[in-house]
Coordinates of C-alpha atoms (C1' of nucleotides) in Angstrom, one line a residue:
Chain A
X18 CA -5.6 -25.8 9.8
X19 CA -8.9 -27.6 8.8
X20 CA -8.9 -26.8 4.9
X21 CA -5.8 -25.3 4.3
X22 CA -4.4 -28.2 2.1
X23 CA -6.3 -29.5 -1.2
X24 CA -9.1 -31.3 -1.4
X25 CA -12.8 -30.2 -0.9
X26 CA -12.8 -28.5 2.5
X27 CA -14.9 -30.9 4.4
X28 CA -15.7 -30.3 8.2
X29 CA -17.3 -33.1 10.8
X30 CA -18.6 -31.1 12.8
X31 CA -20.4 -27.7 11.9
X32 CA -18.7 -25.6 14.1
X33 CA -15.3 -25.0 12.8
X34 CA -13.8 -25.7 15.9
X35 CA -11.4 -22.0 15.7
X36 CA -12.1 -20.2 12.5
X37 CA -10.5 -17.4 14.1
X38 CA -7.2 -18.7 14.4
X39 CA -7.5 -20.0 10.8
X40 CA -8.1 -16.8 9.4
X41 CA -5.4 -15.5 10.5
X42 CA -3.1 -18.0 9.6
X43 CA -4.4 -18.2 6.2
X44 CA -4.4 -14.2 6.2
X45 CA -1.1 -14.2 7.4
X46 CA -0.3 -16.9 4.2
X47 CA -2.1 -14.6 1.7
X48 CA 0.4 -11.5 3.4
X49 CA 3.3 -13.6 3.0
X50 CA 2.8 -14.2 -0.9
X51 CA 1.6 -10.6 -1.4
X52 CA 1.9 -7.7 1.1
X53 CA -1.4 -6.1 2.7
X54 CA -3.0 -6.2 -0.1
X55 CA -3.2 -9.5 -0.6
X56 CA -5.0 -10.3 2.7
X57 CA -7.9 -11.0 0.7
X58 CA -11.0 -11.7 3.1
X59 CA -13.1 -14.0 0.7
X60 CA -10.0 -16.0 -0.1
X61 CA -9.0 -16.6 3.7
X62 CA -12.8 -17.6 3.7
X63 CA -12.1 -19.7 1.2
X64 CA -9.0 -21.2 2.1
X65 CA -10.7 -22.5 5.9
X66 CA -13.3 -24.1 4.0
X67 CA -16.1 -21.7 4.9
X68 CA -18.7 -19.2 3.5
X69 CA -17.7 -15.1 3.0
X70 CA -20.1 -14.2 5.7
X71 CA -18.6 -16.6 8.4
X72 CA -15.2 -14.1 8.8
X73 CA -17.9 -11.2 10.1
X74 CA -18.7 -13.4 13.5
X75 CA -14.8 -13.1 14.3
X76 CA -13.8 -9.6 12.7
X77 CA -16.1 -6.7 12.1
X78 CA -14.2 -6.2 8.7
X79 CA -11.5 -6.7 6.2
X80 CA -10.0 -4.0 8.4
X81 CA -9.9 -5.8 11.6
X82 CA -8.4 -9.1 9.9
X83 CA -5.7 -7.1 8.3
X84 CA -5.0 -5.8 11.9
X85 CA -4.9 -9.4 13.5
X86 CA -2.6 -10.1 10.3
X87 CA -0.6 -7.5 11.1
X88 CA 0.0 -8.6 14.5
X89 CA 1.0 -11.8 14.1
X90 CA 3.2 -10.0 11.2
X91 CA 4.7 -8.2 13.7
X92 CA 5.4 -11.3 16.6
X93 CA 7.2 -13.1 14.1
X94 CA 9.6 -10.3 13.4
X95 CA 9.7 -10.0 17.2
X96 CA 10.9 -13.6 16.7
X97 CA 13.6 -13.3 14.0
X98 CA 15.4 -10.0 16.2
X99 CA 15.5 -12.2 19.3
X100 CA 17.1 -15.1 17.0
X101 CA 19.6 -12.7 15.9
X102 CA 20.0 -11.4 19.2
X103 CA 20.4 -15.0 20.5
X104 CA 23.5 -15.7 18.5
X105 CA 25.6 -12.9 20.8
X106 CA 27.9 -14.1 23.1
X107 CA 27.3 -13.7 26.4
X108 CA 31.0 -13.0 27.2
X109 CA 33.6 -10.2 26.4
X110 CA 33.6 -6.4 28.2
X111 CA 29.8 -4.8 28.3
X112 CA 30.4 -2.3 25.8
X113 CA 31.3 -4.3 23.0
X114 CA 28.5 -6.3 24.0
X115 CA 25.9 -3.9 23.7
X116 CA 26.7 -2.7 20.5
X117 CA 26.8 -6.1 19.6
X118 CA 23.0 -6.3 20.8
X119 CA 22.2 -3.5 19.0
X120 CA 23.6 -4.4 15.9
X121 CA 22.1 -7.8 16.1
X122 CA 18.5 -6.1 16.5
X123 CA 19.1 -3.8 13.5
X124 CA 20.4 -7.3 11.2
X125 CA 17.7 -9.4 12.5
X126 CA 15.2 -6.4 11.7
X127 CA 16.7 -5.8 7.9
X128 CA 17.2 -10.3 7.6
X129 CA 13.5 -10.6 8.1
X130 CA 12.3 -7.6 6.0
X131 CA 14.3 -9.2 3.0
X132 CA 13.6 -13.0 3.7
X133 CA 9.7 -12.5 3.9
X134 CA 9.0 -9.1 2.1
X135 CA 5.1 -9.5 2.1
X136 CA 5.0 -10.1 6.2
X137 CA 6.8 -6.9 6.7
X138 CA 5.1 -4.6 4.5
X139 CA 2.1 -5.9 6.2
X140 CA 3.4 -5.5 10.1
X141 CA 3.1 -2.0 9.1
X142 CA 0.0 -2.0 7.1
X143 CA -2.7 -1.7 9.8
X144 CA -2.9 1.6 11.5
X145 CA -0.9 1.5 14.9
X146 CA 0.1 4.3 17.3
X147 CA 2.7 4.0 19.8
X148 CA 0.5 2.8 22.2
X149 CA -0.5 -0.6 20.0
X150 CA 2.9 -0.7 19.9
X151 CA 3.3 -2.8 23.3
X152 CA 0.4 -4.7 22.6
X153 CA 1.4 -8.7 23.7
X154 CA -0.5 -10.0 20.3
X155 CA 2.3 -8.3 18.5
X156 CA 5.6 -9.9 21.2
X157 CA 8.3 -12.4 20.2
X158 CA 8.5 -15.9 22.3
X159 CA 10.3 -13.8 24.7
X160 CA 7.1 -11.4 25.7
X161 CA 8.9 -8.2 23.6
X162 CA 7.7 -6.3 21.2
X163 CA 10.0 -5.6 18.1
X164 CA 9.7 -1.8 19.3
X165 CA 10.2 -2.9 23.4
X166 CA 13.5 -4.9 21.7
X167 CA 14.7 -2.5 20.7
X168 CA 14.4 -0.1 23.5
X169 CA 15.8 -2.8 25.2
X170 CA 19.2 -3.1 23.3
X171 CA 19.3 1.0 23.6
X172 CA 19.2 0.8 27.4
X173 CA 21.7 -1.9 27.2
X174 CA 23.8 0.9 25.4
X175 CA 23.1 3.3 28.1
X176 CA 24.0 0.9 31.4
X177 CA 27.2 -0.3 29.4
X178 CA 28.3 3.6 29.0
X179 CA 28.3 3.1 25.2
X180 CA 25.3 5.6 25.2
X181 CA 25.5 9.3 27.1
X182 CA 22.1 9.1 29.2
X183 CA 21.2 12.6 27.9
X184 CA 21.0 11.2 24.0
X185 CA 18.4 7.9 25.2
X186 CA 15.2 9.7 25.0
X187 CA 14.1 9.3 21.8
X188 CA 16.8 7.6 20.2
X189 CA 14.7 4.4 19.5
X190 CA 13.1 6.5 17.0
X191 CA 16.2 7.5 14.9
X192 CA 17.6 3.8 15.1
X193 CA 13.9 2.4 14.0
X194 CA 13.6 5.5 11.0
X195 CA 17.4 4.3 9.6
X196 CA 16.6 0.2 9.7
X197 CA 13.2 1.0 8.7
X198 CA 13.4 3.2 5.9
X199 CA 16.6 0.8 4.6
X200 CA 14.4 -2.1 4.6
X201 CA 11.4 0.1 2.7
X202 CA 13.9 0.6 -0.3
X203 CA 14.9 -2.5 -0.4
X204 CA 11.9 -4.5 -0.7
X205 CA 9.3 -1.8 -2.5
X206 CA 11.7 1.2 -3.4
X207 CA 14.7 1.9 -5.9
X208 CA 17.0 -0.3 -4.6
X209 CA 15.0 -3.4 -4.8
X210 CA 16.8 -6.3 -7.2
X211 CA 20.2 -5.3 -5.8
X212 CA 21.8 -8.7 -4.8
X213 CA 22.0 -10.2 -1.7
X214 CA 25.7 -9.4 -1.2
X215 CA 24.9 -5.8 -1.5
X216 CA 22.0 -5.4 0.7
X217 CA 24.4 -7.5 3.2
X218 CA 27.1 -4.5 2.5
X219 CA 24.5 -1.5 2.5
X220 CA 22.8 -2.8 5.7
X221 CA 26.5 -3.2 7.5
X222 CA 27.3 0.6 6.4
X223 CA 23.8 2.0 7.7
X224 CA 24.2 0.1 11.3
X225 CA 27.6 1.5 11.3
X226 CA 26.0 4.9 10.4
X227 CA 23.4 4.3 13.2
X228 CA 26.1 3.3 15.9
X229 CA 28.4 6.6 15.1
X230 CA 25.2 8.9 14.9
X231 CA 23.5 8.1 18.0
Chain B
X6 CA -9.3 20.1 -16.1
X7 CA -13.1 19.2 -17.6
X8 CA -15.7 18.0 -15.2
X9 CA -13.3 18.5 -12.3
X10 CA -15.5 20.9 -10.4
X11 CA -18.9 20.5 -10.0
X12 CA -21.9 19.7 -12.2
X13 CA -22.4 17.4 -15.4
X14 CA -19.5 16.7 -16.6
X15 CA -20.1 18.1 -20.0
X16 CA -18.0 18.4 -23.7
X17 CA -18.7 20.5 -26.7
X18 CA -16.6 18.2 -28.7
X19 CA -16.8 14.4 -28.7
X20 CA -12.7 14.3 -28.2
X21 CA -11.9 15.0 -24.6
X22 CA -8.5 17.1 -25.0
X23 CA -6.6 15.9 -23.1
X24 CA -7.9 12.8 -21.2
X25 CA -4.6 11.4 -20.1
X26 CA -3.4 14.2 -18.5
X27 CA -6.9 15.0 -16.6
X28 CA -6.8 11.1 -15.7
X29 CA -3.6 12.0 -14.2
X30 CA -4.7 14.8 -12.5
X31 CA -7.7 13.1 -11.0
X32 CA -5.9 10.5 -9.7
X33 CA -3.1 12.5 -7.9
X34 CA -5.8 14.3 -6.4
X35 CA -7.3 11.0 -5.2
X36 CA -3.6 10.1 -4.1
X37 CA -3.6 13.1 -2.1
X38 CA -6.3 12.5 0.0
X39 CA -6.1 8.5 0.8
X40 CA -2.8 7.4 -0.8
X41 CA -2.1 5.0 -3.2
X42 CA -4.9 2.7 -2.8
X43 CA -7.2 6.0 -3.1
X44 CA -6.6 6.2 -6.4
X45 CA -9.4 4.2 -8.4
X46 CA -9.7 4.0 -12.0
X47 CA -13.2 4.3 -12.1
X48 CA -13.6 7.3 -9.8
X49 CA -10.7 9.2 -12.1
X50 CA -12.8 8.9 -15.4
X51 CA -15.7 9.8 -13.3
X52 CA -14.7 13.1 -12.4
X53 CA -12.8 13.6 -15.9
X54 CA -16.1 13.4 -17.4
X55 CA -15.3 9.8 -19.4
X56 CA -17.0 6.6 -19.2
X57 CA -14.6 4.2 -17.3
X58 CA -13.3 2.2 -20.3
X59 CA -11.7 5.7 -21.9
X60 CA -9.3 4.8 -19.9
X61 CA -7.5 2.3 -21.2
X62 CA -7.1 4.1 -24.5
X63 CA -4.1 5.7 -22.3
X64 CA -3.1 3.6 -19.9
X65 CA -2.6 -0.5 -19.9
X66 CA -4.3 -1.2 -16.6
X67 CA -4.4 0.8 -13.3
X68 CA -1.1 -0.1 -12.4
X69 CA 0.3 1.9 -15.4
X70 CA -2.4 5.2 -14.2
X71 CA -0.9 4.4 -10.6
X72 CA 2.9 4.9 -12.1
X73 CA 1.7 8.2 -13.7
X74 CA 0.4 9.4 -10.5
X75 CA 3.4 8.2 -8.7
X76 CA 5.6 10.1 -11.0
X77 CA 3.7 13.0 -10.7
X78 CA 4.3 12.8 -6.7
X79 CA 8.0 12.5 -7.5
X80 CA 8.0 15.6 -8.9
X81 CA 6.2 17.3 -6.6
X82 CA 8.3 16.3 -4.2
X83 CA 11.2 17.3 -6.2
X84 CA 9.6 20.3 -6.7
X85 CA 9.8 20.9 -2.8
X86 CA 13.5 19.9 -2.2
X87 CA 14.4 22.4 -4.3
X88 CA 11.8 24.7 -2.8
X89 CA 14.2 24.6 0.7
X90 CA 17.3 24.2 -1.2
X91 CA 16.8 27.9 -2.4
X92 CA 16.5 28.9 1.4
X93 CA 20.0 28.1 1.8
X94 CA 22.1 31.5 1.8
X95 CA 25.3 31.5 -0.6
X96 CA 27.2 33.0 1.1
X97 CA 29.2 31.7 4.3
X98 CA 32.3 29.1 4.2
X99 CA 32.2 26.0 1.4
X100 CA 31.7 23.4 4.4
X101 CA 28.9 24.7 6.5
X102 CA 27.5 25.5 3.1
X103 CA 27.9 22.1 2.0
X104 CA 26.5 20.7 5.2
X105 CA 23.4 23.4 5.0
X106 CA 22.6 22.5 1.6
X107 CA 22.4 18.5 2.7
X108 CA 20.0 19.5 5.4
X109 CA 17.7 21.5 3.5
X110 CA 17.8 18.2 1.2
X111 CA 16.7 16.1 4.1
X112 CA 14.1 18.8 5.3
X113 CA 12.3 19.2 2.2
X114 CA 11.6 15.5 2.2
X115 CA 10.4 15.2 5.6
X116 CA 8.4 18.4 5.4
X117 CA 6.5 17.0 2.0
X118 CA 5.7 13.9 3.5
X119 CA 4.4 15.8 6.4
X120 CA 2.3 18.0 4.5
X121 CA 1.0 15.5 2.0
X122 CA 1.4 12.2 3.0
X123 CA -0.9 10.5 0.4
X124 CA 1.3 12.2 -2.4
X125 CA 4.1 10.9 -0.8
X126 CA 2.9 7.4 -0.2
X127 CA 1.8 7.4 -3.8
X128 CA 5.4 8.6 -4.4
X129 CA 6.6 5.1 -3.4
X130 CA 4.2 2.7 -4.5
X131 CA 4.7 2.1 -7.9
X132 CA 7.8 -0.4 -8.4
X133 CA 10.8 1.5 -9.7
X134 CA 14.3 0.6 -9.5
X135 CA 17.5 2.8 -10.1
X136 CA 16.7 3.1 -13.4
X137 CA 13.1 5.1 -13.0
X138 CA 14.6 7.0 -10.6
X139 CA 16.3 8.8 -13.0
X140 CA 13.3 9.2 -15.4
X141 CA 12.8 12.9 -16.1
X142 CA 8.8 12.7 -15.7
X143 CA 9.8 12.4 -12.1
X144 CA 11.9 15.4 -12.0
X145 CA 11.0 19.1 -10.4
X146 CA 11.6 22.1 -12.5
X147 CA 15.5 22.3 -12.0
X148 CA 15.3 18.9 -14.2
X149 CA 16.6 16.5 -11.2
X150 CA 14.4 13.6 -9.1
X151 CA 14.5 13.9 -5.3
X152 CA 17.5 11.0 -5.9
X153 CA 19.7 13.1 -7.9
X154 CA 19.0 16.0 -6.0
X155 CA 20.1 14.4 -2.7
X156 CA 23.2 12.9 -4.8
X157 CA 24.1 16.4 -5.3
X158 CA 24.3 17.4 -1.9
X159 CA 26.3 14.5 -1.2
X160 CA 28.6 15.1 -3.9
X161 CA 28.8 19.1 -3.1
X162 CA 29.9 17.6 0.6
X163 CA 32.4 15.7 -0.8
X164 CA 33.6 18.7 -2.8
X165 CA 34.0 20.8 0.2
X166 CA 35.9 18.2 1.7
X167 CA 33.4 17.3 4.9
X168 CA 33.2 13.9 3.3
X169 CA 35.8 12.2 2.6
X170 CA 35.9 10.6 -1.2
X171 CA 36.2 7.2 0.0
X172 CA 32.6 6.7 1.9
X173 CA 31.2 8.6 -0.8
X174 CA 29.3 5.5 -3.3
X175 CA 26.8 4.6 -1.6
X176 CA 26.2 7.6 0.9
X177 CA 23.2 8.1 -0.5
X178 CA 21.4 4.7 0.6
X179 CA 21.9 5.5 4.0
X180 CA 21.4 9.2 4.2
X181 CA 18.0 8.3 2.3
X182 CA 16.8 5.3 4.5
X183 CA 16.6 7.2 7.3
X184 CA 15.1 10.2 6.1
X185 CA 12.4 8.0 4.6
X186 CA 11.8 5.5 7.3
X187 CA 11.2 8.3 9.6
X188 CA 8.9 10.2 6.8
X189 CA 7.2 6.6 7.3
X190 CA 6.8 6.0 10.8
X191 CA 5.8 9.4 11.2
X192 CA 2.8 9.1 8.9
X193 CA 2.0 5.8 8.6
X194 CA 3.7 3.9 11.5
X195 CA 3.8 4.0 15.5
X196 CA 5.1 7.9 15.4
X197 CA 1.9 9.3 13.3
X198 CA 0.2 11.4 15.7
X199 CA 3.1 13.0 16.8
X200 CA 2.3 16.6 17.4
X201 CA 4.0 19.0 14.6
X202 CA 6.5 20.1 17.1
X203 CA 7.8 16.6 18.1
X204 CA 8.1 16.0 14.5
X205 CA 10.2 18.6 13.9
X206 CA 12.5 18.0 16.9
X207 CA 12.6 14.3 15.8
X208 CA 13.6 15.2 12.1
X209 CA 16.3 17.5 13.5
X210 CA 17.6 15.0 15.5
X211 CA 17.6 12.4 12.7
X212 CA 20.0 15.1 10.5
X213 CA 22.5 15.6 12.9
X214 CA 22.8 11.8 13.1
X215 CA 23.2 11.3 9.3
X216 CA 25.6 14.4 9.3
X217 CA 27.1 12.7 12.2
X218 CA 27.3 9.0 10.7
X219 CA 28.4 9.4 7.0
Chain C
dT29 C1' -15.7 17.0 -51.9
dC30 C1' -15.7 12.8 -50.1
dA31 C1' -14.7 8.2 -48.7
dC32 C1' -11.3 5.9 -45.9
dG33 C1' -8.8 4.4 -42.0
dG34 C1' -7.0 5.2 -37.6
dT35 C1' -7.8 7.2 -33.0
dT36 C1' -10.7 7.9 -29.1
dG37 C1' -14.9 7.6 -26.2
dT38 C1' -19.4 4.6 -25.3
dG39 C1' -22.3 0.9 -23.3
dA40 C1' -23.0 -3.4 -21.8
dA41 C1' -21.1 -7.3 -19.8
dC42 C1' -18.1 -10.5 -16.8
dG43 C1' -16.0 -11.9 -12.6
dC44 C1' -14.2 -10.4 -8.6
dT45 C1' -14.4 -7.9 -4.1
dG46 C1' -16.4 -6.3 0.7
dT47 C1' -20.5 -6.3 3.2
dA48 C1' -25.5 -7.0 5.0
dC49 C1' -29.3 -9.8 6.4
dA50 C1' -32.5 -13.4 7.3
dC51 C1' -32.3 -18.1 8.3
dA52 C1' -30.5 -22.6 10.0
dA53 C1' -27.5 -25.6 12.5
dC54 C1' -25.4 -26.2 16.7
dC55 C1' -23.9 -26.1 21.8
dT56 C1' -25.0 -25.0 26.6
dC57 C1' -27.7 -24.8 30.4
dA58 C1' -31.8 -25.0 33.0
Chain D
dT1 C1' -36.7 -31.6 26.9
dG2 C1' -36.7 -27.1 25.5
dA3 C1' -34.9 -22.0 25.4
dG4 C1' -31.6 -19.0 23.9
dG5 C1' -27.3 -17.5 22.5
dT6 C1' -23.5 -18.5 19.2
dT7 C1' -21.7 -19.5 14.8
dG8 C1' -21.9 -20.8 9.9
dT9 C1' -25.0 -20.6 5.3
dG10 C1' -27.2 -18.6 1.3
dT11 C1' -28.6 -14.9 -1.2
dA12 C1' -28.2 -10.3 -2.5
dC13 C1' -26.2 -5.7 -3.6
dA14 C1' -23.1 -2.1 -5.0
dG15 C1' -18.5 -1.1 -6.5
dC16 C1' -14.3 -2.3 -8.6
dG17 C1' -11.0 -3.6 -12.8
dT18 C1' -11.2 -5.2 -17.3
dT19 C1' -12.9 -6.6 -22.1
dC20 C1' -15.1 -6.0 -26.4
dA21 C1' -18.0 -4.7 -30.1
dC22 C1' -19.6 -0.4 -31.7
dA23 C1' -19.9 4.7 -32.7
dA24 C1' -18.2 9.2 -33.1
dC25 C1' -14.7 11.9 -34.6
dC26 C1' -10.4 13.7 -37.2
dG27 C1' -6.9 14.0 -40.7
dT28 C1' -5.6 12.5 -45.1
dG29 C1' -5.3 11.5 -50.1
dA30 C1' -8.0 11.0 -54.3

DNA sequence: TCACGGTTGTGAACGCTGTACACAACCTCA
DNA sequence: TGAGGTTGTGTACAGCGTTCACAACCGTGA
């Protein structure tokens, strides 16, 4: 974190030691505060002590930090679904407890999207097709990706008998559109500024929407 | 629409005309073709034949010509909600009228952000809350936004008694998260690439869960 | 008819951005 | 010790949004 707190950003040595890493992390700060467009390269230049020109030995553009942003964007939501998904009991009769999964991936998803708004407008900034999508830059502690998680929890659905086996192919996508496009309108779209004990109530009535659609 | 096509942008008269509304113009053309972030107050004036300072004679800052274009995109995608609304027969029993009418709602929106997904990113970028969304500069020609047109469905379903009154306030939250967050993911997120077929299977799918899960 | 005042477009300027390129400091390895 | 590759520096350029003094224009009342 060499020049990330105030003062002039002074260096022993003239190698930065991982300028790399501290682009990112100050990118990741600037995405936090701002969305995607705040991932400002001169400022994360700035912010690790060092001259514009440096961030081009590590990325080939504004582009390519944006994308390592966005990755590290999308671990740590990775993190907050396994949190969520940490805090259901291991006990009780299998199908109860795989809806419970479910519904714990969909609440972590929707908790993180409205606790840090800028980091998850930016996890889906950078261009990414499916197959980015299993990328290990982008995994949670526990190696998942916030898409594998989520396939996870549907399987769970299936083995526990919750989910006819015929309806699983796909269905990640329609469980992943509803959170997804909730989250959208709540940070960036029409129902942003509705209070916290409404988005609590909206996101309850969409996972319940979710779990009798499937 | 002076200096849009090719050549010097040339005026008899000193005035423009109507410079806002070719700003305007010019910008939801760039919106079209890269999104939001396409559209660039310099390049607008350019190709409305006007120094780059005209501009702010009608609009505060780029923000305020970004909220014009986004309104614009409103409409247009008002404009094709109602466009499949009209394919609905009217003839046929209230409910599976009702229903009909709710998916042509929820095609219209996933086919406009198929076909023109800058618009429809523009559409969304621009902060609004429920108040804008009723603003009648983001209306199509039957005088309703793509909110109050999908709040008509919903009501006309409640009318022909598929949904009961009770679940009602609110529906539309959840009926439009998942429309958009699959308009999203399919242009913009893990599912763009998606052959049109796919898509169209996908978006199918996605309706008979929100019919399913009201 | 004409001067006046408000509206609208011009031109030059500022600071910011992303990016390129030659050069210098550094580390590694023979 | 010296060669060569790697990494950070300094300078430069074009494009962006925005500001401001000025000029062209138009409608109005004397």
């Amino acid at each position: 974190m060499t020049g990330t707190g105030t003062g002039p950003p002074k260096r022993d040595t003239y190698r930065h030691g991982d300028l790399r890493r501290a682009l990112v992390e100050a990118g990741t700060d600037l995405a936090r505060g701002g969305g995607p467009d705040a991932v400002v390269l001169r400022e994360a230049t700035r912010r690790a002590g060092v001259a514009p020109s440096a961030a081009y030995r590590h990325f080939a553009d504004r582009r390519a930090l944006l994308g390592a942003v966005c990755s590290a964007a999308q671990a740590a939501l990775a993190v907050a679904m396994e949190g969520e998904l940490a805090k259901v009991p291991n006990r009780g009769d299998p199908a109860t407890r795989a809806r419970a999964r479910l519904r714990a991936v969909g609440t972590g998803y929707l908790r993180f999207a409205w606790a840090e708004p800028g980091l998850f407008r930016a996890a889906f900034s950078a261009s990414e097709d499916l197959r980015d999508a299993a990328s290990p830059a982008r995994a949670g502690e526990g190696g998942l990706t916030p898409f594998q998680i989520l396939a996870a929890a549907l399987d769970g659905l299936v083995e526990a008998g919750v989910l006819p086996r015929e309806r699983r192919p796909g269905a990640e996508f329609l469980a992943w559109s509803a959170a997804h496009g909730l989250a959208m309108l709540l940070i960036d779209g029409p129902l942003r500024g509705l209070d916290p004990v409404q988005a609590r109530d909206v996101g309850r009535r969409l996972l319940d929407m979710v779990e009798q659609g499937l």
